[in-house]
Amino acid sequence: MRLRYNYRVYPDPAQRRALGRAFGCARVVFNDGLRAREEAHSAGLPYIKDADLQKQVITAAKCTEGRAWLSEVSSVVLVQSLRDLRIAYRNFFASLTGGRRGPKVAPPRFKTRKDRRQSIRLTANGFRLRDNGRLYVAKVGDLRVRWSRPLPGTPTSVTITMDAAGRYAASFVVEADPQILPETDTETGIDLGLTHFAVLADGTKFSTPRFLRRAEKKLKRMHKIIRDNQAVFVETLSAGALGRTRLAKSVYDAGWAAFVGMLEYKAVRHGRTFAKVDRAFPSSQICSACGFRDGPKPLHVRTWTCRACGAVHDRDDNAAKNVLAEGRRIVAAGRAETLNTSQSAGKTRVKAPAQRSEAGSPRKGQPTRAGIPTLQAGSASIRGTVLSRGLRG
């Protein structure tokens, strides 16, 4: 699998100027390529192929008076900028035709020097790690890096960024082998919410961490969920939609999306089954004892009694149990596919930060599978962990 490791870098004044030129040239090439394709589209001409576009906005442009200064930076930077444009178009077209899940992707936009983040990306022939710990970047020089942790392998690419505060960082993409954990028979249910960040089925409660980055060390300790359980089921969250409500600050303080992303990444890396339950599933409305759907409830209702069987439920505990049952159903329904795909364990090409990741886009209602198979023929039950949003009305 692919991991992304980030480090602070400290360029000297000359290197800052060289990076500034590289940022500007990459931005100009991206904009020239975008403009060329937009003009061709307006004129009714065919879509310009990538090779032809590179010849037009890089090779030929360097020979003109107005773009001769493109030669002052590494050609790797310019080629990768056009590759970013190609990926932006590919994502837009896939979103337009329904081939890409999730929110609609907007068409590529022109970049400006006023953007909050400037970046360049280089492949292996554009950078090198020195024996003295410096990072060599073509036509920039040897950058001083703060190595907060060692790289687990040889990086395949690096992205140099500058944020709005003028801070520089290097982000390396590294190939890493999965670290498969032993199978386990334990299971638990976890409910995510605002009153408590996470509620376990055994009654253990974790308080809301508030500002996520301050609590990342605490969240990493909670990744024992992956170590102690063979399968993780999580109700899909709509933090973006909830962020437009009066609960916006509380939602973003909770850091659900990052936490779930960390769990999914850990599941992929350590050979656990990971599946998402559709957010439309009424986890807080169904009685986990008898299955009766008791209807929506205001958020202030934390306990309720089932009108059919009289069972008394804690709202969060009940939701976790319901999502556990739904997660088991999803995995059971996808059992054949899970077994057939087990041979690709550990071969995922997901790019992920070392602490949080997007571990792929599985088909709706199907589990993401990596590592050793957990569903063996004749198994009587499915071991799992469940997370539920805890905001179902």
Short mmCIF file of C-alpha atoms in Angstrom, two decimals:
data_model
loop_
_atom_site.label_atom_id
_atom_site.label_comp_id
_atom_site.label_asym_id
_atom_site.label_seq_id
_atom_site.Cartn_x
_atom_site.Cartn_y
_atom_site.Cartn_z
CA MET A 1 0.00 0.00 0.00
CA ARG A 2 1.06 3.62 -0.38
CA LEU A 3 1.53 5.92 2.59
CA ARG A 4 2.20 9.64 2.68
CA TYR A 5 4.71 11.06 5.16
CA ASN A 6 4.89 14.80 5.80
CA TYR A 7 7.87 16.77 7.11
CA ARG A 8 8.72 20.42 7.61
CA VAL A 9 11.48 21.79 5.40
CA TYR A 10 13.49 24.96 5.92
CA PRO A 11 14.82 26.49 2.67
CA ASP A 12 17.34 29.30 2.83
CA PRO A 13 16.57 32.64 1.10
CA ALA A 14 18.04 31.55 -2.25
CA GLN A 15 16.10 28.31 -2.14
CA ARG A 16 12.93 30.20 -1.28
CA ARG A 17 13.36 32.25 -4.43
CA ALA A 18 14.00 29.11 -6.48
CA LEU A 19 10.90 27.46 -5.04
CA GLY A 20 8.92 30.61 -5.77
CA ARG A 21 9.98 30.37 -9.42
CA ALA A 22 9.03 26.70 -9.48
CA PHE A 23 5.60 27.42 -7.95
CA GLY A 24 5.00 30.18 -10.49
CA CYS A 25 6.11 28.14 -13.52
CA ALA A 26 4.01 25.16 -12.48
CA ARG A 27 1.04 27.48 -12.06
CA VAL A 28 1.56 29.08 -15.48
CA VAL A 29 1.87 25.74 -17.27
CA PHE A 30 -1.28 24.48 -15.56
CA ASN A 31 -3.19 27.62 -16.57
CA ASP A 32 -1.83 27.55 -20.14
CA GLY A 33 -2.93 23.94 -20.51
CA LEU A 34 -6.36 24.68 -19.09
CA ARG A 35 -6.76 27.72 -21.35
CA ALA A 36 -5.73 25.75 -24.43
CA ARG A 37 -8.30 23.07 -23.76
CA GLU A 38 -11.06 25.57 -22.98
CA GLU A 39 -10.34 27.48 -26.21
CA ALA A 40 -10.36 24.24 -28.21
CA HIS A 41 -13.69 23.28 -26.66
CA SER A 42 -15.18 26.71 -27.41
CA ALA A 43 -14.04 26.43 -31.02
CA GLY A 44 -15.62 23.01 -31.38
CA LEU A 45 -12.26 21.28 -31.77
CA PRO A 46 -11.44 17.82 -30.38
CA TYR A 47 -10.07 17.40 -26.88
CA ILE A 48 -6.31 18.04 -26.96
CA LYS A 49 -4.33 14.92 -26.18
CA ASP A 50 -1.88 15.00 -23.29
CA ALA A 51 1.22 14.56 -25.47
CA ASP A 52 0.15 17.34 -27.83
CA LEU A 53 -0.67 19.62 -24.93
CA GLN A 54 2.77 19.06 -23.38
CA LYS A 55 4.47 19.95 -26.66
CA GLN A 56 2.37 23.10 -26.95
CA VAL A 57 2.60 24.59 -23.45
CA ILE A 58 6.05 23.33 -22.41
CA THR A 59 8.35 22.31 -25.27
CA ALA A 60 7.26 24.93 -27.80
CA ALA A 61 6.55 27.57 -25.15
CA LYS A 62 10.17 27.48 -23.92
CA CYS A 63 11.26 28.64 -27.38
CA THR A 64 9.11 31.78 -27.22
CA GLU A 65 10.13 35.09 -25.68
CA GLY A 66 7.12 35.19 -23.40
CA ARG A 67 7.75 31.76 -21.84
CA ALA A 68 11.53 31.34 -22.13
CA TRP A 69 11.86 31.53 -18.34
CA LEU A 70 10.17 28.13 -18.04
CA SER A 71 13.65 26.69 -18.64
CA GLU A 72 14.77 28.05 -15.26
CA VAL A 73 12.95 25.26 -13.39
CA SER A 74 13.06 21.48 -13.63
CA SER A 75 11.05 20.04 -16.51
CA VAL A 76 9.77 17.39 -14.07
CA VAL A 77 7.87 20.12 -12.22
CA LEU A 78 6.20 21.31 -15.44
CA VAL A 79 5.28 17.84 -16.66
CA GLN A 80 3.76 16.93 -13.29
CA SER A 81 1.73 20.14 -13.32
CA LEU A 82 0.14 19.05 -16.60
CA ARG A 83 -0.44 15.62 -15.11
CA ASP A 84 -2.36 17.29 -12.27
CA LEU A 85 -4.49 19.00 -14.91
CA ARG A 86 -5.15 15.65 -16.58
CA ILE A 87 -6.21 14.11 -13.27
CA ALA A 88 -8.50 17.09 -12.57
CA TYR A 89 -10.20 16.64 -15.94
CA ARG A 90 -10.46 12.88 -15.44
CA ASN A 91 -12.14 13.32 -12.06
CA PHE A 92 -14.52 15.93 -13.50
CA PHE A 93 -15.56 13.74 -16.42
CA ALA A 94 -15.96 10.70 -14.14
CA SER A 95 -18.16 12.71 -11.79
CA LEU A 96 -20.16 14.08 -14.71
CA THR A 97 -20.90 10.62 -16.12
CA GLY A 98 -21.56 9.00 -12.76
CA GLY A 99 -18.37 6.96 -12.76
CA ARG A 100 -17.13 8.64 -9.58
CA ARG A 101 -18.95 8.35 -6.28
CA GLY A 102 -19.40 11.14 -3.77
CA PRO A 103 -20.06 14.86 -4.24
CA LYS A 104 -19.93 16.27 -7.76
CA VAL A 105 -16.48 17.41 -8.84
CA ALA A 106 -16.19 20.86 -10.39
CA PRO A 107 -14.21 21.39 -13.61
CA PRO A 108 -10.57 22.50 -13.25
CA ARG A 109 -10.13 26.16 -12.35
CA PHE A 110 -7.33 28.58 -13.07
CA LYS A 111 -4.71 28.89 -10.36
CA THR A 112 -3.56 32.18 -8.91
CA ARG A 113 -0.58 33.36 -6.91
CA LYS A 114 -3.09 34.35 -4.22
CA ASP A 115 -4.06 30.74 -3.56
CA ARG A 116 -3.54 29.78 0.08
CA ARG A 117 -1.40 26.82 -0.91
CA GLN A 118 1.32 26.68 -3.56
CA SER A 119 2.87 23.35 -4.51
CA ILE A 120 5.09 21.45 -6.91
CA ARG A 121 5.37 17.71 -7.32
CA LEU A 122 8.40 15.74 -8.45
CA THR A 123 8.89 12.10 -9.36
CA ALA A 124 12.03 10.10 -8.57
CA ASN A 125 14.14 11.72 -11.32
CA GLY A 126 13.52 15.20 -9.90
CA PHE A 127 14.65 14.73 -6.29
CA ARG A 128 17.06 12.72 -4.19
CA LEU A 129 17.68 12.04 -0.51
CA ARG A 130 21.25 12.86 0.51
CA ASP A 131 23.27 10.80 2.98
CA ASN A 132 23.49 13.88 5.24
CA GLY A 133 19.69 14.02 5.55
CA ARG A 134 19.15 16.84 3.08
CA LEU A 135 16.51 16.68 0.34
CA TYR A 136 17.88 17.58 -3.09
CA VAL A 137 15.31 19.16 -5.42
CA ALA A 138 16.32 19.74 -9.03
CA LYS A 139 17.26 23.39 -9.72
CA VAL A 140 16.48 24.31 -6.10
CA GLY A 141 19.27 22.68 -4.11
CA ASP A 142 19.63 20.71 -0.89
CA LEU A 143 16.77 21.51 1.49
CA ARG A 144 17.07 21.08 5.23
CA VAL A 145 14.39 18.67 6.48
CA ARG A 146 13.14 18.10 10.00
CA TRP A 147 12.96 14.31 10.10
CA SER A 148 10.38 13.79 12.84
CA ARG A 149 10.32 10.05 12.03
CA PRO A 150 12.16 7.80 9.58
CA LEU A 151 10.77 6.94 6.18
CA PRO A 152 9.82 3.24 5.99
CA GLY A 153 11.12 2.93 2.44
CA THR A 154 12.33 4.73 -0.66
CA PRO A 155 9.86 7.46 -1.70
CA THR A 156 8.46 7.39 -5.22
CA SER A 157 7.47 11.06 -5.33
CA VAL A 158 7.58 14.21 -3.25
CA THR A 159 5.34 17.27 -3.10
CA ILE A 160 6.80 20.54 -1.84
CA THR A 161 4.17 22.93 -0.50
CA MET A 162 4.05 26.42 0.94
CA ASP A 163 1.05 27.43 3.05
CA ALA A 164 -0.47 30.85 3.60
CA ALA A 165 1.85 31.44 6.56
CA GLY A 166 4.96 30.88 4.42
CA ARG A 167 5.76 27.48 5.94
CA TYR A 168 7.26 24.81 3.71
CA ALA A 169 6.65 21.07 3.85
CA ALA A 170 7.72 17.96 1.95
CA SER A 171 5.21 15.15 1.49
CA PHE A 172 6.68 11.80 0.42
CA VAL A 173 4.74 8.89 -1.08
CA VAL A 174 6.23 5.60 0.11
CA GLU A 175 5.41 1.99 -0.71
CA ALA A 176 4.87 0.02 2.52
CA ASP A 177 4.02 -3.58 3.23
CA PRO A 178 0.83 -4.32 5.21
CA GLN A 179 1.25 -5.39 8.81
CA ILE A 180 -1.34 -8.13 9.20
CA LEU A 181 -2.58 -8.68 12.76
CA PRO A 182 -3.61 -12.07 14.18
CA GLU A 183 -7.31 -12.91 13.97
CA THR A 184 -9.45 -12.31 17.05
CA ASP A 185 -12.83 -13.52 18.25
CA THR A 186 -13.87 -10.41 20.15
CA GLU A 187 -16.41 -7.86 19.03
CA THR A 188 -17.85 -4.60 20.27
CA GLY A 189 -20.25 -1.92 19.17
CA ILE A 190 -19.30 1.75 19.05
CA ASP A 191 -21.57 4.73 18.60
CA LEU A 192 -20.23 8.13 17.54
CA GLY A 193 -21.99 11.23 18.80
CA LEU A 194 -21.63 14.75 20.12
CA THR A 195 -22.54 14.14 23.77
CA HIS A 196 -19.82 11.47 23.87
CA PHE A 197 -17.28 11.03 21.10
CA ALA A 198 -17.57 7.23 21.23
CA VAL A 199 -19.70 4.85 23.33
CA LEU A 200 -18.70 1.17 23.49
CA ALA A 201 -21.20 -1.63 23.94
CA ASP A 202 -19.70 -2.47 27.35
CA GLY A 203 -20.53 1.04 28.59
CA THR A 204 -17.08 2.59 28.13
CA LYS A 205 -17.38 6.22 27.06
CA PHE A 206 -14.85 8.54 25.45
CA SER A 207 -15.42 12.26 25.78
CA THR A 208 -15.49 14.44 22.67
CA PRO A 209 -11.88 15.44 21.91
CA ARG A 210 -12.82 18.89 20.60
CA PHE A 211 -9.95 20.22 18.52
CA LEU A 212 -8.89 17.11 16.63
CA ARG A 213 -5.23 17.86 16.06
CA ARG A 214 -4.66 18.31 19.78
CA ALA A 215 -6.26 14.94 20.37
CA GLU A 216 -4.57 12.89 17.65
CA LYS A 217 -2.38 11.08 20.19
CA LYS A 218 -5.49 10.12 22.13
CA LEU A 219 -7.20 8.98 18.96
CA LYS A 220 -4.20 6.83 18.06
CA ARG A 221 -4.55 5.07 21.41
CA MET A 222 -8.15 4.30 20.47
CA HIS A 223 -6.92 2.39 17.41
CA LYS A 224 -6.85 -0.66 19.71
CA ILE A 225 -10.31 -1.06 18.11
CA ILE A 226 -8.57 -2.38 15.00
CA ARG A 227 -6.16 -4.54 16.97
CA ASP A 228 -8.84 -6.13 19.14
CA ASN A 229 -11.50 -6.77 16.51
CA GLN A 230 -11.56 -8.68 13.24
CA ALA A 231 -14.13 -6.51 11.44
CA VAL A 232 -15.05 -2.84 11.64
CA PHE A 233 -18.44 -1.56 10.51
CA VAL A 234 -19.10 2.18 10.42
CA GLU A 235 -22.18 4.17 9.55
CA THR A 236 -21.36 6.61 6.75
CA LEU A 237 -21.17 10.17 8.01
CA SER A 238 -22.30 13.37 6.33
CA ALA A 239 -20.12 15.86 8.16
CA GLY A 240 -20.44 18.27 5.24
CA ALA A 241 -24.23 18.36 5.49
CA LEU A 242 -24.23 18.57 9.29
CA GLY A 243 -21.64 21.33 9.00
CA ARG A 244 -24.30 23.52 7.44
CA THR A 245 -26.58 23.20 10.46
CA ARG A 246 -26.53 24.82 13.89
CA LEU A 247 -24.41 21.88 15.04
CA ALA A 248 -21.57 22.83 12.70
CA LYS A 249 -18.96 23.74 15.31
CA SER A 250 -19.72 20.68 17.41
CA VAL A 251 -19.53 18.43 14.35
CA TYR A 252 -16.16 19.74 13.23
CA ASP A 253 -14.80 19.70 16.78
CA ALA A 254 -15.71 16.02 17.05
CA GLY A 255 -13.51 15.11 14.10
CA TRP A 256 -15.58 12.11 12.97
CA ALA A 257 -14.37 12.07 9.38
CA ALA A 258 -10.70 11.98 10.35
CA PHE A 259 -11.34 9.34 13.00
CA VAL A 260 -13.26 7.08 10.62
CA GLY A 261 -10.58 7.64 7.99
CA MET A 262 -7.94 6.52 10.47
CA LEU A 263 -9.92 3.39 11.29
CA GLU A 264 -10.37 2.53 7.62
CA TYR A 265 -6.68 3.03 6.91
CA LYS A 266 -5.68 0.89 9.89
CA ALA A 267 -8.13 -1.83 8.81
CA VAL A 268 -6.61 -1.93 5.33
CA ARG A 269 -3.06 -2.01 6.65
CA HIS A 270 -3.62 -4.64 9.31
CA GLY A 271 -5.83 -7.07 7.42
CA ARG A 272 -9.20 -6.32 8.99
CA THR A 273 -12.55 -6.20 7.22
CA PHE A 274 -14.01 -2.69 6.91
CA ALA A 275 -17.52 -1.85 5.70
CA LYS A 276 -19.77 1.20 5.81
CA VAL A 277 -23.47 1.18 6.63
CA ASP A 278 -25.59 3.61 4.62
CA ARG A 279 -26.42 6.78 6.53
CA ALA A 280 -30.10 6.29 5.68
CA PHE A 281 -30.24 3.24 7.94
CA PRO A 282 -32.48 4.26 10.91
CA SER A 283 -30.16 3.01 13.65
CA SER A 284 -31.75 5.16 16.37
CA GLN A 285 -35.34 4.29 15.45
CA ILE A 286 -35.24 0.49 15.56
CA CYS A 287 -35.57 -1.57 18.73
CA SER A 288 -32.50 -3.81 18.86
CA ALA A 289 -34.43 -6.33 20.97
CA CYS A 290 -37.48 -6.99 18.77
CA GLY A 291 -36.83 -5.08 15.54
CA PHE A 292 -39.83 -2.76 15.89
CA ARG A 293 -39.31 0.65 14.23
CA ASP A 294 -40.37 3.13 16.86
CA GLY A 295 -39.96 6.28 14.76
CA PRO A 296 -37.65 9.32 14.92
CA LYS A 297 -36.76 10.96 18.21
CA PRO A 298 -35.42 14.43 19.11
CA LEU A 299 -31.74 14.61 19.99
CA HIS A 300 -32.47 15.38 23.64
CA VAL A 301 -34.10 11.95 24.06
CA ARG A 302 -31.22 9.79 25.29
CA THR A 303 -33.25 6.81 26.58
CA TRP A 304 -36.53 5.40 25.30
CA THR A 305 -38.89 2.46 25.78
CA CYS A 306 -39.99 0.30 22.86
CA ARG A 307 -43.76 0.45 22.38
CA ALA A 308 -43.82 -3.13 21.08
CA CYS A 309 -41.78 -5.15 23.57
CA GLY A 310 -41.21 -2.65 26.41
CA ALA A 311 -37.40 -2.86 26.26
CA VAL A 312 -35.64 0.21 27.65
CA HIS A 313 -32.78 1.46 25.48
CA ASP A 314 -29.90 3.85 25.82
CA ARG A 315 -30.04 5.74 22.53
CA ASP A 316 -26.35 5.28 21.66
CA ASP A 317 -26.06 1.66 22.82
CA ASN A 318 -29.15 0.71 20.84
CA ALA A 319 -27.86 2.45 17.71
CA ALA A 320 -24.54 0.60 17.95
CA LYS A 321 -26.29 -2.76 18.25
CA ASN A 322 -28.48 -2.00 15.23
CA VAL A 323 -25.55 -1.01 13.07
CA LEU A 324 -23.75 -4.17 14.20
CA ALA A 325 -26.66 -6.23 12.90
CA GLU A 326 -26.80 -4.23 9.65
CA GLY A 327 -23.04 -4.54 9.20
CA ARG A 328 -23.27 -8.30 9.61
CA ARG A 329 -26.01 -8.39 7.00
CA ILE A 330 -23.91 -6.36 4.54
CA VAL A 331 -20.86 -8.59 4.97
CA ALA A 332 -22.98 -11.74 4.70
CA ALA A 333 -24.53 -10.46 1.48
CA GLY A 334 -21.09 -9.77 0.05
CA ARG A 335 -19.54 -12.98 1.31
CA ALA A 336 -18.65 -14.48 -2.09
CA GLU A 337 -16.97 -11.28 -3.27
CA THR A 338 -15.05 -10.98 0.00
CA LEU A 339 -13.66 -14.50 -0.37
CA ASN A 340 -12.75 -14.01 -4.02
CA THR A 341 -10.90 -10.75 -3.42
CA SER A 342 -8.86 -12.03 -0.50
CA GLN A 343 -5.98 -12.89 -2.84
CA SER A 344 -5.31 -9.17 -3.35
CA ALA A 345 -4.63 -8.70 0.35
CA GLY A 346 -1.94 -6.14 0.99
CA LYS A 347 -1.74 -5.08 -2.67
CA THR A 348 -3.91 -1.98 -2.34
CA ARG A 349 -2.52 1.09 -4.06
CA VAL A 350 -4.26 3.53 -1.73
CA LYS A 351 -2.35 6.73 -1.02
CA ALA A 352 -2.78 7.51 2.65
CA PRO A 353 -1.24 9.79 5.23
CA ALA A 354 0.73 7.86 7.81
CA GLN A 355 -1.95 8.61 10.44
CA ARG A 356 -5.09 8.97 8.37
CA SER A 357 -6.19 7.88 4.94
CA GLU A 358 -8.85 7.43 2.32
CA ALA A 359 -8.75 3.68 1.98
CA GLY A 360 -10.56 3.46 -1.32
CA SER A 361 -14.13 3.74 -2.58
CA PRO A 362 -15.89 0.39 -2.16
CA ARG A 363 -19.19 -0.21 -3.87
CA LYS A 364 -22.21 0.86 -1.87
CA GLY A 365 -23.08 -1.66 0.81
CA GLN A 366 -19.91 -3.73 0.23
CA PRO A 367 -16.93 -4.09 2.57
CA THR A 368 -13.43 -2.89 1.90
CA ARG A 369 -11.27 -6.00 2.19
CA ALA A 370 -7.57 -6.30 2.86
CA GLY A 371 -5.34 -8.82 4.56
CA ILE A 372 -6.26 -12.30 5.73
CA PRO A 373 -9.81 -13.54 5.01
CA THR A 374 -12.18 -13.39 7.94
CA LEU A 375 -15.18 -15.12 6.41
CA GLN A 376 -14.36 -18.82 6.21
CA ALA A 377 -16.74 -21.43 4.85
CA GLY A 378 -19.01 -22.71 7.57
CA SER A 379 -18.33 -19.87 10.00
CA ALA A 380 -21.20 -19.47 12.41
CA SER A 381 -20.87 -15.75 13.01
CA ILE A 382 -19.07 -12.67 11.88
CA ARG A 383 -16.82 -10.88 14.29
CA GLY A 384 -17.20 -7.15 14.13
CA THR A 385 -16.94 -3.72 15.47
CA VAL A 386 -19.59 -1.17 14.74
CA LEU A 387 -19.56 2.57 14.78
CA SER A 388 -22.73 4.60 14.48
CA ARG A 389 -23.15 8.29 14.01
CA GLY A 390 -25.46 8.68 17.00
CA LEU A 391 -27.38 11.58 15.45
CA ARG A 392 -30.21 9.62 13.84
CA GLY A 393 -33.44 11.47 14.56
#
